[in-house]
Amino acid sequence: MVTAKPSLTTQVADDPADTLRSNPLRIGISTRALFDLEEEHRIFEDEGVKAYAAMQLNREDIILRKGAGFEVVERLLALNDPGTAPYVEVILLSQNSPDLSLRAFKSIDHYGLAVKTGSFTSGRSLSDFVPAWGIDLFLSNMDADVKGAVAGGAAAARLGVAPKDKVETPTGEVRVAFDGDAVVFGAESDIIYKEQGLEAFLAHEIANASNPMARGPFGNFLHKLSALRRVFLDEGNVSKVRIALVTARNAPAHERVIRTLRAWGTPADEAHFVGGHSKSPILKAIGAHIFFDDQEKHVLGAAGVVAAGHVPGPHDPNVPVIPAG
């Protein structure tokens, strides 16, 4: 039997630029994640919706300051080529009323962001609108909306405030860092550690080193981000889109990570197996623009140097998962 060679049609369909132009990477972001609305939110919490609405209307012409998710959104949108179908789309999702949307879009226009679409729900949960927009990644400051987005099939994370000690990095690059287990990968190995202990976990990972792990909540987003990375690879195999893995795993549990990424066709530009060490200095050295982790401890530790997103997971925030072996 003669095996047919891949057709030209198949080769073209696999081109990441064409694929993303027909189905772009879609980022949904709340107004509080894009802009600094902490003062306004305190008014909402302390004095209620009427005082909040009055404050927003009174400040309608005052440009909002940049929030935790602003830089990564700005850098992703800068990858698009003017006049052609975009690789990346950003949709603004807000529980504000449509009347209060003017300040957000005036600020977007002021900063020159190519954000043209959004939903304003007057207090209704945003979770139903995440699948309606086909969102790949949803960023918010609200736990309920993040969990709703996860239920709707999107990768989602809760951001805090903008970092105060971030590293200046070259324009034109986007650096995204991920934790491994229960974020990029499934939580199966975490469960073995939790139920059977470290020795059982290490034995399992050594025995299954060549077996790819299941996709975790950010697995699909990683695949799409990896396609964007491929669009911008140069002859030296360096891309404007850099992907880093920063995980508490270390040797010998590292091998399964590398082999899984290889099997998925989603290589990382950097991998850091930190064991019991803090992730924050590593993330600062990377110059990451955003970092995703399922453990509150690591998110809080990283938040001073990078926009850090907490990924909802099954773990007790006070119990470390997969420490150094």
PDB file of C-alpha atoms in Angstrom:
ATOM      1  CA  MET A   1       0.000   0.000   0.000  1.00  0.00           C
ATOM      2  CA  VAL A   2       1.287   3.432  -0.938  1.00  0.00           C
ATOM      3  CA  THR A   3       0.788   6.082   1.726  1.00  0.00           C
ATOM      4  CA  ALA A   4      -0.473   9.323   0.268  1.00  0.00           C
ATOM      5  CA  LYS A   5       1.597  12.392   0.898  1.00  0.00           C
ATOM      6  CA  PRO A   6      -0.036  15.291   2.735  1.00  0.00           C
ATOM      7  CA  SER A   7      -1.875  17.451   0.258  1.00  0.00           C
ATOM      8  CA  LEU A   8      -1.055  21.086  -0.324  1.00  0.00           C
ATOM      9  CA  THR A   9      -4.463  21.883   1.156  1.00  0.00           C
ATOM     10  CA  THR A  10      -3.524  20.119   4.392  1.00  0.00           C
ATOM     11  CA  GLN A  11      -0.191  21.925   4.547  1.00  0.00           C
ATOM     12  CA  VAL A  12      -1.843  25.294   4.041  1.00  0.00           C
ATOM     13  CA  ALA A  13      -4.508  24.484   6.655  1.00  0.00           C
ATOM     14  CA  ASP A  14      -1.747  23.786   9.145  1.00  0.00           C
ATOM     15  CA  ASP A  15      -0.154  27.186   8.623  1.00  0.00           C
ATOM     16  CA  PRO A  16      -0.496  28.914  12.004  1.00  0.00           C
ATOM     17  CA  ALA A  17      -0.937  32.376  10.493  1.00  0.00           C
ATOM     18  CA  ASP A  18      -3.874  31.267   8.349  1.00  0.00           C
ATOM     19  CA  THR A  19      -5.361  29.283  11.223  1.00  0.00           C
ATOM     20  CA  LEU A  20      -5.221  32.241  13.619  1.00  0.00           C
ATOM     21  CA  ARG A  21      -6.568  34.700  11.068  1.00  0.00           C
ATOM     22  CA  SER A  22      -9.632  32.496  10.637  1.00  0.00           C
ATOM     23  CA  ASN A  23      -9.928  31.776  14.368  1.00  0.00           C
ATOM     24  CA  PRO A  24      -7.919  34.336  16.343  1.00  0.00           C
ATOM     25  CA  LEU A  25      -6.721  34.001  19.907  1.00  0.00           C
ATOM     26  CA  ARG A  26      -9.551  35.652  21.835  1.00  0.00           C
ATOM     27  CA  ILE A  27      -8.845  37.278  25.185  1.00  0.00           C
ATOM     28  CA  GLY A  28     -11.747  38.394  27.346  1.00  0.00           C
ATOM     29  CA  ILE A  29     -10.886  40.876  30.067  1.00  0.00           C
ATOM     30  CA  SER A  30     -12.912  42.738  32.672  1.00  0.00           C
ATOM     31  CA  THR A  31     -12.592  46.491  33.065  1.00  0.00           C
ATOM     32  CA  ARG A  32     -11.052  46.028  36.544  1.00  0.00           C
ATOM     33  CA  ALA A  33      -8.403  43.682  35.126  1.00  0.00           C
ATOM     34  CA  LEU A  34      -7.563  46.024  32.235  1.00  0.00           C
ATOM     35  CA  PHE A  35      -7.652  49.260  34.241  1.00  0.00           C
ATOM     36  CA  ASP A  36      -6.941  50.327  37.817  1.00  0.00           C
ATOM     37  CA  LEU A  37     -10.400  50.690  39.314  1.00  0.00           C
ATOM     38  CA  GLU A  38      -9.517  49.850  42.903  1.00  0.00           C
ATOM     39  CA  GLU A  39     -10.680  53.206  44.284  1.00  0.00           C
ATOM     40  CA  GLU A  40     -13.962  52.956  42.408  1.00  0.00           C
ATOM     41  CA  HIS A  41     -14.423  49.384  43.600  1.00  0.00           C
ATOM     42  CA  ARG A  42     -13.930  50.451  47.224  1.00  0.00           C
ATOM     43  CA  ILE A  43     -16.740  52.979  46.769  1.00  0.00           C
ATOM     44  CA  PHE A  44     -18.909  50.212  45.335  1.00  0.00           C
ATOM     45  CA  GLU A  45     -18.159  47.938  48.300  1.00  0.00           C
ATOM     46  CA  ASP A  46     -18.536  50.616  50.987  1.00  0.00           C
ATOM     47  CA  GLU A  47     -21.328  52.813  49.619  1.00  0.00           C
ATOM     48  CA  GLY A  48     -23.167  50.725  47.039  1.00  0.00           C
ATOM     49  CA  VAL A  49     -23.988  50.773  43.353  1.00  0.00           C
ATOM     50  CA  LYS A  50     -25.571  54.261  43.274  1.00  0.00           C
ATOM     51  CA  ALA A  51     -22.502  55.952  44.738  1.00  0.00           C
ATOM     52  CA  TYR A  52     -20.285  53.945  42.403  1.00  0.00           C
ATOM     53  CA  ALA A  53     -22.328  54.912  39.338  1.00  0.00           C
ATOM     54  CA  ALA A  54     -22.328  58.572  40.351  1.00  0.00           C
ATOM     55  CA  MET A  55     -18.556  58.497  40.804  1.00  0.00           C
ATOM     56  CA  GLN A  56     -18.028  56.911  37.393  1.00  0.00           C
ATOM     57  CA  LEU A  57     -20.279  59.419  35.664  1.00  0.00           C
ATOM     58  CA  ASN A  58     -18.533  62.295  37.435  1.00  0.00           C
ATOM     59  CA  ARG A  59     -15.181  60.954  36.207  1.00  0.00           C
ATOM     60  CA  GLU A  60     -16.345  60.036  32.710  1.00  0.00           C
ATOM     61  CA  ASP A  61     -13.693  62.190  31.022  1.00  0.00           C
ATOM     62  CA  ILE A  62     -10.852  61.155  33.357  1.00  0.00           C
ATOM     63  CA  ILE A  63      -8.606  58.553  31.753  1.00  0.00           C
ATOM     64  CA  LEU A  64      -8.263  55.352  33.744  1.00  0.00           C
ATOM     65  CA  ARG A  65      -4.841  54.170  34.888  1.00  0.00           C
ATOM     66  CA  LYS A  66      -3.434  50.914  33.567  1.00  0.00           C
ATOM     67  CA  GLY A  67      -4.357  47.770  35.474  1.00  0.00           C
ATOM     68  CA  ALA A  68      -2.706  44.383  35.979  1.00  0.00           C
ATOM     69  CA  GLY A  69      -3.753  42.958  32.624  1.00  0.00           C
ATOM     70  CA  PHE A  70      -3.023  46.041  30.540  1.00  0.00           C
ATOM     71  CA  GLU A  71       0.558  45.322  29.463  1.00  0.00           C
ATOM     72  CA  VAL A  72       0.018  41.767  28.247  1.00  0.00           C
ATOM     73  CA  VAL A  73      -3.094  42.875  26.316  1.00  0.00           C
ATOM     74  CA  GLU A  74      -1.202  45.783  24.765  1.00  0.00           C
ATOM     75  CA  ARG A  75       1.692  43.545  23.738  1.00  0.00           C
ATOM     76  CA  LEU A  76      -0.556  40.851  22.285  1.00  0.00           C
ATOM     77  CA  LEU A  77      -2.535  43.351  20.221  1.00  0.00           C
ATOM     78  CA  ALA A  78       0.706  44.863  18.917  1.00  0.00           C
ATOM     79  CA  LEU A  79       1.394  41.558  17.131  1.00  0.00           C
ATOM     80  CA  ASN A  80      -1.461  42.165  14.691  1.00  0.00           C
ATOM     81  CA  ASP A  81      -0.710  43.500  11.224  1.00  0.00           C
ATOM     82  CA  PRO A  82      -2.729  46.636  10.370  1.00  0.00           C
ATOM     83  CA  GLY A  83      -5.103  46.094   7.486  1.00  0.00           C
ATOM     84  CA  THR A  84      -5.239  42.303   7.803  1.00  0.00           C
ATOM     85  CA  ALA A  85      -7.318  39.894   9.846  1.00  0.00           C
ATOM     86  CA  PRO A  86      -5.975  39.899  13.421  1.00  0.00           C
ATOM     87  CA  TYR A  87      -4.127  37.068  15.128  1.00  0.00           C
ATOM     88  CA  VAL A  88      -5.400  38.310  18.508  1.00  0.00           C
ATOM     89  CA  GLU A  89      -8.725  39.846  19.508  1.00  0.00           C
ATOM     90  CA  VAL A  90      -9.519  41.383  22.894  1.00  0.00           C
ATOM     91  CA  ILE A  91     -13.096  41.661  24.109  1.00  0.00           C
ATOM     92  CA  LEU A  92     -14.004  43.867  27.073  1.00  0.00           C
ATOM     93  CA  LEU A  93     -16.437  42.196  29.474  1.00  0.00           C
ATOM     94  CA  SER A  94     -17.902  44.243  32.310  1.00  0.00           C
ATOM     95  CA  GLN A  95     -20.683  44.101  34.868  1.00  0.00           C
ATOM     96  CA  ASN A  96     -20.976  47.878  34.537  1.00  0.00           C
ATOM     97  CA  SER A  97     -24.034  49.308  32.810  1.00  0.00           C
ATOM     98  CA  PRO A  98     -23.776  50.336  29.141  1.00  0.00           C
ATOM     99  CA  ASP A  99     -24.058  53.942  30.314  1.00  0.00           C
ATOM    100  CA  LEU A 100     -20.806  53.536  32.232  1.00  0.00           C
ATOM    101  CA  SER A 101     -18.980  51.957  29.282  1.00  0.00           C
ATOM    102  CA  LEU A 102     -18.023  55.372  27.888  1.00  0.00           C
ATOM    103  CA  ARG A 103     -15.169  55.911  30.340  1.00  0.00           C
ATOM    104  CA  ALA A 104     -13.656  52.526  29.558  1.00  0.00           C
ATOM    105  CA  PHE A 105     -13.746  53.044  25.791  1.00  0.00           C
ATOM    106  CA  LYS A 106     -12.442  56.612  26.104  1.00  0.00           C
ATOM    107  CA  SER A 107      -9.487  55.225  28.050  1.00  0.00           C
ATOM    108  CA  ILE A 108      -8.982  52.457  25.480  1.00  0.00           C
ATOM    109  CA  ASP A 109      -8.928  55.084  22.725  1.00  0.00           C
ATOM    110  CA  HIS A 110      -6.507  57.252  24.724  1.00  0.00           C
ATOM    111  CA  TYR A 111      -4.005  54.405  24.984  1.00  0.00           C
ATOM    112  CA  GLY A 112      -4.449  53.374  21.353  1.00  0.00           C
ATOM    113  CA  LEU A 113      -5.642  49.846  22.085  1.00  0.00           C
ATOM    114  CA  ALA A 114      -7.446  48.077  19.252  1.00  0.00           C
ATOM    115  CA  VAL A 115     -10.343  46.945  21.457  1.00  0.00           C
ATOM    116  CA  LYS A 116     -13.648  47.539  19.695  1.00  0.00           C
ATOM    117  CA  THR A 117     -16.069  44.995  21.113  1.00  0.00           C
ATOM    118  CA  GLY A 118     -17.478  44.100  24.505  1.00  0.00           C
ATOM    119  CA  SER A 119     -20.433  43.284  26.703  1.00  0.00           C
ATOM    120  CA  PHE A 120     -21.751  45.435  29.580  1.00  0.00           C
ATOM    121  CA  THR A 121     -24.287  43.574  31.684  1.00  0.00           C
ATOM    122  CA  SER A 122     -25.505  45.921  34.458  1.00  0.00           C
ATOM    123  CA  GLY A 123     -24.521  43.529  37.220  1.00  0.00           C
ATOM    124  CA  ARG A 124     -25.368  40.249  35.496  1.00  0.00           C
ATOM    125  CA  SER A 125     -22.695  37.542  35.683  1.00  0.00           C
ATOM    126  CA  LEU A 126     -20.269  37.526  32.769  1.00  0.00           C
ATOM    127  CA  SER A 127     -19.937  33.748  32.716  1.00  0.00           C
ATOM    128  CA  ASP A 128     -22.583  33.139  30.020  1.00  0.00           C
ATOM    129  CA  PHE A 129     -20.907  35.612  27.686  1.00  0.00           C
ATOM    130  CA  VAL A 130     -17.506  33.918  27.768  1.00  0.00           C
ATOM    131  CA  PRO A 131     -18.565  30.981  25.546  1.00  0.00           C
ATOM    132  CA  ALA A 132     -20.844  33.322  23.562  1.00  0.00           C
ATOM    133  CA  TRP A 133     -17.786  35.317  22.477  1.00  0.00           C
ATOM    134  CA  GLY A 134     -15.631  32.197  21.946  1.00  0.00           C
ATOM    135  CA  ILE A 135     -13.146  33.341  24.582  1.00  0.00           C
ATOM    136  CA  ASP A 136      -9.882  31.355  24.891  1.00  0.00           C
ATOM    137  CA  LEU A 137      -8.598  33.167  27.989  1.00  0.00           C
ATOM    138  CA  PHE A 138     -10.626  35.207  30.459  1.00  0.00           C
ATOM    139  CA  LEU A 139      -9.003  37.594  32.951  1.00  0.00           C
ATOM    140  CA  SER A 140     -10.956  39.149  35.788  1.00  0.00           C
ATOM    141  CA  ASN A 141     -10.700  40.259  39.413  1.00  0.00           C
ATOM    142  CA  MET A 142     -13.887  38.428  40.402  1.00  0.00           C
ATOM    143  CA  ASP A 143     -13.779  34.822  41.598  1.00  0.00           C
ATOM    144  CA  ALA A 144     -17.358  34.128  40.553  1.00  0.00           C
ATOM    145  CA  ASP A 145     -16.812  35.233  36.965  1.00  0.00           C
ATOM    146  CA  VAL A 146     -13.534  33.325  36.712  1.00  0.00           C
ATOM    147  CA  LYS A 147     -15.193  30.126  37.922  1.00  0.00           C
ATOM    148  CA  GLY A 148     -18.089  30.732  35.554  1.00  0.00           C
ATOM    149  CA  ALA A 149     -15.693  31.133  32.646  1.00  0.00           C
ATOM    150  CA  VAL A 150     -14.014  27.839  33.554  1.00  0.00           C
ATOM    151  CA  ALA A 151     -17.432  26.171  33.548  1.00  0.00           C
ATOM    152  CA  GLY A 152     -17.957  27.677  30.087  1.00  0.00           C
ATOM    153  CA  GLY A 153     -14.839  25.948  28.781  1.00  0.00           C
ATOM    154  CA  ALA A 154     -12.310  28.802  28.792  1.00  0.00           C
ATOM    155  CA  ALA A 155      -8.976  29.149  30.530  1.00  0.00           C
ATOM    156  CA  ALA A 156      -9.514  31.756  33.227  1.00  0.00           C
ATOM    157  CA  ALA A 157      -7.603  33.422  36.040  1.00  0.00           C
ATOM    158  CA  ARG A 158      -8.166  36.025  38.723  1.00  0.00           C
ATOM    159  CA  LEU A 159      -5.727  38.920  38.591  1.00  0.00           C
ATOM    160  CA  GLY A 160      -4.782  41.181  41.473  1.00  0.00           C
ATOM    161  CA  VAL A 161      -3.282  44.659  41.266  1.00  0.00           C
ATOM    162  CA  ALA A 162      -0.588  45.703  38.802  1.00  0.00           C
ATOM    163  CA  PRO A 163       2.971  44.745  39.879  1.00  0.00           C
ATOM    164  CA  LYS A 164       5.141  47.497  41.334  1.00  0.00           C
ATOM    165  CA  ASP A 165       8.559  45.962  40.624  1.00  0.00           C
ATOM    166  CA  LYS A 166       8.152  44.744  37.063  1.00  0.00           C
ATOM    167  CA  VAL A 167      11.129  44.401  34.734  1.00  0.00           C
ATOM    168  CA  GLU A 168      11.355  46.531  31.593  1.00  0.00           C
ATOM    169  CA  THR A 169      11.510  44.260  28.549  1.00  0.00           C
ATOM    170  CA  PRO A 170      11.984  44.870  24.822  1.00  0.00           C
ATOM    171  CA  THR A 171       8.999  46.174  22.884  1.00  0.00           C
ATOM    172  CA  GLY A 172       7.514  43.720  20.444  1.00  0.00           C
ATOM    173  CA  GLU A 173       7.814  40.701  22.764  1.00  0.00           C
ATOM    174  CA  VAL A 174       5.198  38.909  24.833  1.00  0.00           C
ATOM    175  CA  ARG A 175       6.426  36.646  27.635  1.00  0.00           C
ATOM    176  CA  VAL A 176       3.882  34.279  29.186  1.00  0.00           C
ATOM    177  CA  ALA A 177       4.782  31.987  32.090  1.00  0.00           C
ATOM    178  CA  PHE A 178       2.819  29.009  33.376  1.00  0.00           C
ATOM    179  CA  ASP A 179       2.884  26.646  36.302  1.00  0.00           C
ATOM    180  CA  GLY A 180       2.640  23.007  35.219  1.00  0.00           C
ATOM    181  CA  ASP A 181       0.399  20.623  37.164  1.00  0.00           C
ATOM    182  CA  ALA A 182      -3.282  21.609  37.418  1.00  0.00           C
ATOM    183  CA  VAL A 183      -2.629  24.549  35.056  1.00  0.00           C
ATOM    184  CA  VAL A 184      -1.068  23.455  31.753  1.00  0.00           C
ATOM    185  CA  PHE A 185      -1.263  19.774  32.674  1.00  0.00           C
ATOM    186  CA  GLY A 186      -4.037  17.843  34.388  1.00  0.00           C
ATOM    187  CA  ALA A 187      -4.126  17.385  38.161  1.00  0.00           C
ATOM    188  CA  GLU A 188      -3.703  13.593  38.105  1.00  0.00           C
ATOM    189  CA  SER A 189      -0.115  13.654  39.335  1.00  0.00           C
ATOM    190  CA  ASP A 190      -1.040  16.165  42.032  1.00  0.00           C
ATOM    191  CA  ILE A 191      -3.677  13.753  43.264  1.00  0.00           C
ATOM    192  CA  ILE A 192      -1.175  10.892  43.499  1.00  0.00           C
ATOM    193  CA  TYR A 193       1.128  13.073  45.585  1.00  0.00           C
ATOM    194  CA  LYS A 194      -1.731  14.225  47.811  1.00  0.00           C
ATOM    195  CA  GLU A 195      -3.152  10.732  48.392  1.00  0.00           C
ATOM    196  CA  GLN A 196      -0.013   8.555  48.357  1.00  0.00           C
ATOM    197  CA  GLY A 197       2.916  10.848  49.129  1.00  0.00           C
ATOM    198  CA  LEU A 198       6.076  12.054  47.453  1.00  0.00           C
ATOM    199  CA  GLU A 199       7.733   8.679  46.883  1.00  0.00           C
ATOM    200  CA  ALA A 200       4.660   7.323  45.103  1.00  0.00           C
ATOM    201  CA  PHE A 201       4.456  10.493  43.007  1.00  0.00           C
ATOM    202  CA  LEU A 202       8.097  10.245  41.916  1.00  0.00           C
ATOM    203  CA  ALA A 203       7.775   6.542  41.140  1.00  0.00           C
ATOM    204  CA  HIS A 204       4.677   7.246  39.049  1.00  0.00           C
ATOM    205  CA  GLU A 205       6.348  10.051  37.090  1.00  0.00           C
ATOM    206  CA  ILE A 206       9.476   7.980  36.397  1.00  0.00           C
ATOM    207  CA  ALA A 207       7.383   5.016  35.224  1.00  0.00           C
ATOM    208  CA  ASN A 208       5.267   7.286  33.006  1.00  0.00           C
ATOM    209  CA  ALA A 209       8.004   9.627  31.798  1.00  0.00           C
ATOM    210  CA  SER A 210       7.229   8.796  28.143  1.00  0.00           C
ATOM    211  CA  ASN A 211       3.444   9.020  28.539  1.00  0.00           C
ATOM    212  CA  PRO A 212       2.109  12.517  27.824  1.00  0.00           C
ATOM    213  CA  MET A 213       0.009  14.073  30.562  1.00  0.00           C
ATOM    214  CA  ALA A 214      -3.592  15.119  30.006  1.00  0.00           C
ATOM    215  CA  ARG A 215      -4.344  18.730  29.200  1.00  0.00           C
ATOM    216  CA  GLY A 216      -5.112  20.902  32.188  1.00  0.00           C
ATOM    217  CA  PRO A 217      -7.379  23.974  32.317  1.00  0.00           C
ATOM    218  CA  PHE A 218      -4.813  26.010  30.339  1.00  0.00           C
ATOM    219  CA  GLY A 219      -3.864  23.201  27.950  1.00  0.00           C
ATOM    220  CA  ASN A 220      -6.025  24.432  25.067  1.00  0.00           C
ATOM    221  CA  PHE A 221      -4.901  28.034  25.578  1.00  0.00           C
ATOM    222  CA  LEU A 222      -1.263  26.888  25.491  1.00  0.00           C
ATOM    223  CA  HIS A 223      -1.871  25.185  22.139  1.00  0.00           C
ATOM    224  CA  LYS A 224      -3.315  28.351  20.642  1.00  0.00           C
ATOM    225  CA  LEU A 225      -0.588  30.529  22.150  1.00  0.00           C
ATOM    226  CA  SER A 226       1.968  28.104  20.748  1.00  0.00           C
ATOM    227  CA  ALA A 227       0.477  28.602  17.274  1.00  0.00           C
ATOM    228  CA  LEU A 228       0.937  32.356  17.748  1.00  0.00           C
ATOM    229  CA  ARG A 229       4.525  31.689  18.806  1.00  0.00           C
ATOM    230  CA  ARG A 230       5.127  29.770  15.573  1.00  0.00           C
ATOM    231  CA  VAL A 231       3.856  32.682  13.466  1.00  0.00           C
ATOM    232  CA  PHE A 232       6.707  34.851  14.743  1.00  0.00           C
ATOM    233  CA  LEU A 233       9.598  32.369  14.762  1.00  0.00           C
ATOM    234  CA  ASP A 234      12.686  33.744  13.041  1.00  0.00           C
ATOM    235  CA  GLU A 235      15.510  31.854  11.355  1.00  0.00           C
ATOM    236  CA  GLY A 236      17.218  31.429  14.714  1.00  0.00           C
ATOM    237  CA  ASN A 237      14.095  29.734  16.127  1.00  0.00           C
ATOM    238  CA  VAL A 238      13.416  32.738  18.376  1.00  0.00           C
ATOM    239  CA  SER A 239       9.905  34.180  18.560  1.00  0.00           C
ATOM    240  CA  LYS A 240       8.357  37.436  19.669  1.00  0.00           C
ATOM    241  CA  VAL A 241       6.001  35.238  21.717  1.00  0.00           C
ATOM    242  CA  ARG A 242       7.989  33.506  24.465  1.00  0.00           C
ATOM    243  CA  ILE A 243       6.541  30.706  26.568  1.00  0.00           C
ATOM    244  CA  ALA A 244       8.041  29.757  29.937  1.00  0.00           C
ATOM    245  CA  LEU A 245       7.212  26.960  32.343  1.00  0.00           C
ATOM    246  CA  VAL A 246       7.960  27.603  36.031  1.00  0.00           C
ATOM    247  CA  THR A 247       7.128  24.546  38.090  1.00  0.00           C
ATOM    248  CA  ALA A 248       7.833  23.185  41.558  1.00  0.00           C
ATOM    249  CA  ARG A 249       8.811  19.897  39.948  1.00  0.00           C
ATOM    250  CA  ASN A 250      12.484  19.016  39.746  1.00  0.00           C
ATOM    251  CA  ALA A 251      14.507  15.996  38.629  1.00  0.00           C
ATOM    252  CA  PRO A 252      13.560  13.217  38.122  1.00  0.00           C
ATOM    253  CA  ALA A 253       9.953  14.413  37.673  1.00  0.00           C
ATOM    254  CA  HIS A 254      11.057  16.948  35.053  1.00  0.00           C
ATOM    255  CA  GLU A 255      11.390  14.439  32.212  1.00  0.00           C
ATOM    256  CA  ARG A 256       7.676  13.836  31.814  1.00  0.00           C
ATOM    257  CA  VAL A 257       7.109  17.594  31.471  1.00  0.00           C
ATOM    258  CA  ILE A 258       9.559  17.900  28.573  1.00  0.00           C
ATOM    259  CA  ARG A 259       8.247  14.799  26.835  1.00  0.00           C
ATOM    260  CA  THR A 260       4.638  15.962  27.209  1.00  0.00           C
ATOM    261  CA  LEU A 261       5.356  19.357  25.653  1.00  0.00           C
ATOM    262  CA  ARG A 262       7.259  17.610  22.874  1.00  0.00           C
ATOM    263  CA  ALA A 263       4.371  15.221  22.196  1.00  0.00           C
ATOM    264  CA  TRP A 264       1.900  18.113  22.141  1.00  0.00           C
ATOM    265  CA  GLY A 265       4.037  20.118  19.712  1.00  0.00           C
ATOM    266  CA  THR A 266       4.103  23.032  22.148  1.00  0.00           C
ATOM    267  CA  PRO A 267       7.753  23.515  23.127  1.00  0.00           C
ATOM    268  CA  ALA A 268       8.586  26.013  25.863  1.00  0.00           C
ATOM    269  CA  ASP A 269      11.262  28.629  25.246  1.00  0.00           C
ATOM    270  CA  GLU A 270      12.262  28.297  28.894  1.00  0.00           C
ATOM    271  CA  ALA A 271      11.608  25.702  31.613  1.00  0.00           C
ATOM    272  CA  HIS A 272      12.491  26.281  35.246  1.00  0.00           C
ATOM    273  CA  PHE A 273      12.241  23.375  37.690  1.00  0.00           C
ATOM    274  CA  VAL A 274      12.466  25.226  40.975  1.00  0.00           C
ATOM    275  CA  GLY A 275      11.685  22.511  43.537  1.00  0.00           C
ATOM    276  CA  GLY A 276      11.112  24.192  46.886  1.00  0.00           C
ATOM    277  CA  HIS A 277      12.572  27.559  45.830  1.00  0.00           C
ATOM    278  CA  SER A 278      10.511  30.698  45.348  1.00  0.00           C
ATOM    279  CA  LYS A 279       9.193  31.317  41.852  1.00  0.00           C
ATOM    280  CA  SER A 280       9.248  35.107  42.166  1.00  0.00           C
ATOM    281  CA  PRO A 281      12.984  35.689  41.454  1.00  0.00           C
ATOM    282  CA  ILE A 282      12.800  33.361  38.454  1.00  0.00           C
ATOM    283  CA  LEU A 283       9.783  35.196  37.048  1.00  0.00           C
ATOM    284  CA  LYS A 284      11.559  38.511  37.511  1.00  0.00           C
ATOM    285  CA  ALA A 285      14.621  37.155  35.689  1.00  0.00           C
ATOM    286  CA  ILE A 286      12.385  35.926  32.852  1.00  0.00           C
ATOM    287  CA  GLY A 287      10.755  39.343  32.587  1.00  0.00           C
ATOM    288  CA  ALA A 288       7.361  37.642  32.308  1.00  0.00           C
ATOM    289  CA  HIS A 289       4.386  39.829  31.424  1.00  0.00           C
ATOM    290  CA  ILE A 290       1.867  37.447  32.975  1.00  0.00           C
ATOM    291  CA  PHE A 291       2.078  34.272  35.076  1.00  0.00           C
ATOM    292  CA  PHE A 292      -0.555  31.637  35.838  1.00  0.00           C
ATOM    293  CA  ASP A 293      -0.529  29.338  38.881  1.00  0.00           C
ATOM    294  CA  ASP A 294      -3.162  27.341  40.752  1.00  0.00           C
ATOM    295  CA  GLN A 295      -1.618  27.888  44.200  1.00  0.00           C
ATOM    296  CA  GLU A 296      -2.432  31.121  45.981  1.00  0.00           C
ATOM    297  CA  LYS A 297       0.966  31.108  47.700  1.00  0.00           C
ATOM    298  CA  HIS A 298       2.850  31.303  44.404  1.00  0.00           C
ATOM    299  CA  VAL A 299       0.451  33.877  42.940  1.00  0.00           C
ATOM    300  CA  LEU A 300       0.836  36.202  45.927  1.00  0.00           C
ATOM    301  CA  GLY A 301       4.605  35.744  45.928  1.00  0.00           C
ATOM    302  CA  ALA A 302       4.848  36.594  42.228  1.00  0.00           C
ATOM    303  CA  ALA A 303       2.401  39.505  42.189  1.00  0.00           C
ATOM    304  CA  GLY A 304       5.031  42.090  43.099  1.00  0.00           C
ATOM    305  CA  VAL A 305       7.040  41.455  39.917  1.00  0.00           C
ATOM    306  CA  VAL A 306       4.504  40.171  37.359  1.00  0.00           C
ATOM    307  CA  ALA A 307       0.795  40.281  36.653  1.00  0.00           C
ATOM    308  CA  ALA A 308      -0.110  37.021  38.398  1.00  0.00           C
ATOM    309  CA  GLY A 309      -3.302  35.099  37.736  1.00  0.00           C
ATOM    310  CA  HIS A 310      -4.792  32.566  40.127  1.00  0.00           C
ATOM    311  CA  VAL A 311      -6.234  29.553  38.308  1.00  0.00           C
ATOM    312  CA  PRO A 312      -9.128  27.893  40.175  1.00  0.00           C
ATOM    313  CA  GLY A 313      -8.113  24.445  41.348  1.00  0.00           C
ATOM    314  CA  PRO A 314      -8.853  21.702  43.847  1.00  0.00           C
ATOM    315  CA  HIS A 315      -6.044  22.488  46.257  1.00  0.00           C
ATOM    316  CA  ASP A 316      -6.037  23.848  49.771  1.00  0.00           C
ATOM    317  CA  PRO A 317      -4.200  27.198  49.424  1.00  0.00           C
ATOM    318  CA  ASN A 318      -2.234  26.451  52.592  1.00  0.00           C
ATOM    319  CA  VAL A 319      -0.893  23.086  51.435  1.00  0.00           C
ATOM    320  CA  PRO A 320       2.014  23.038  48.970  1.00  0.00           C
ATOM    321  CA  VAL A 321       1.705  20.661  46.026  1.00  0.00           C
ATOM    322  CA  ILE A 322       4.550  18.567  44.584  1.00  0.00           C
ATOM    323  CA  PRO A 323       7.539  19.879  46.533  1.00  0.00           C
ATOM    324  CA  ALA A 324      11.119  19.064  45.668  1.00  0.00           C
ATOM    325  CA  GLY A 325      11.942  15.386  45.531  1.00  0.00           C
TER     326      GLY A 325
END
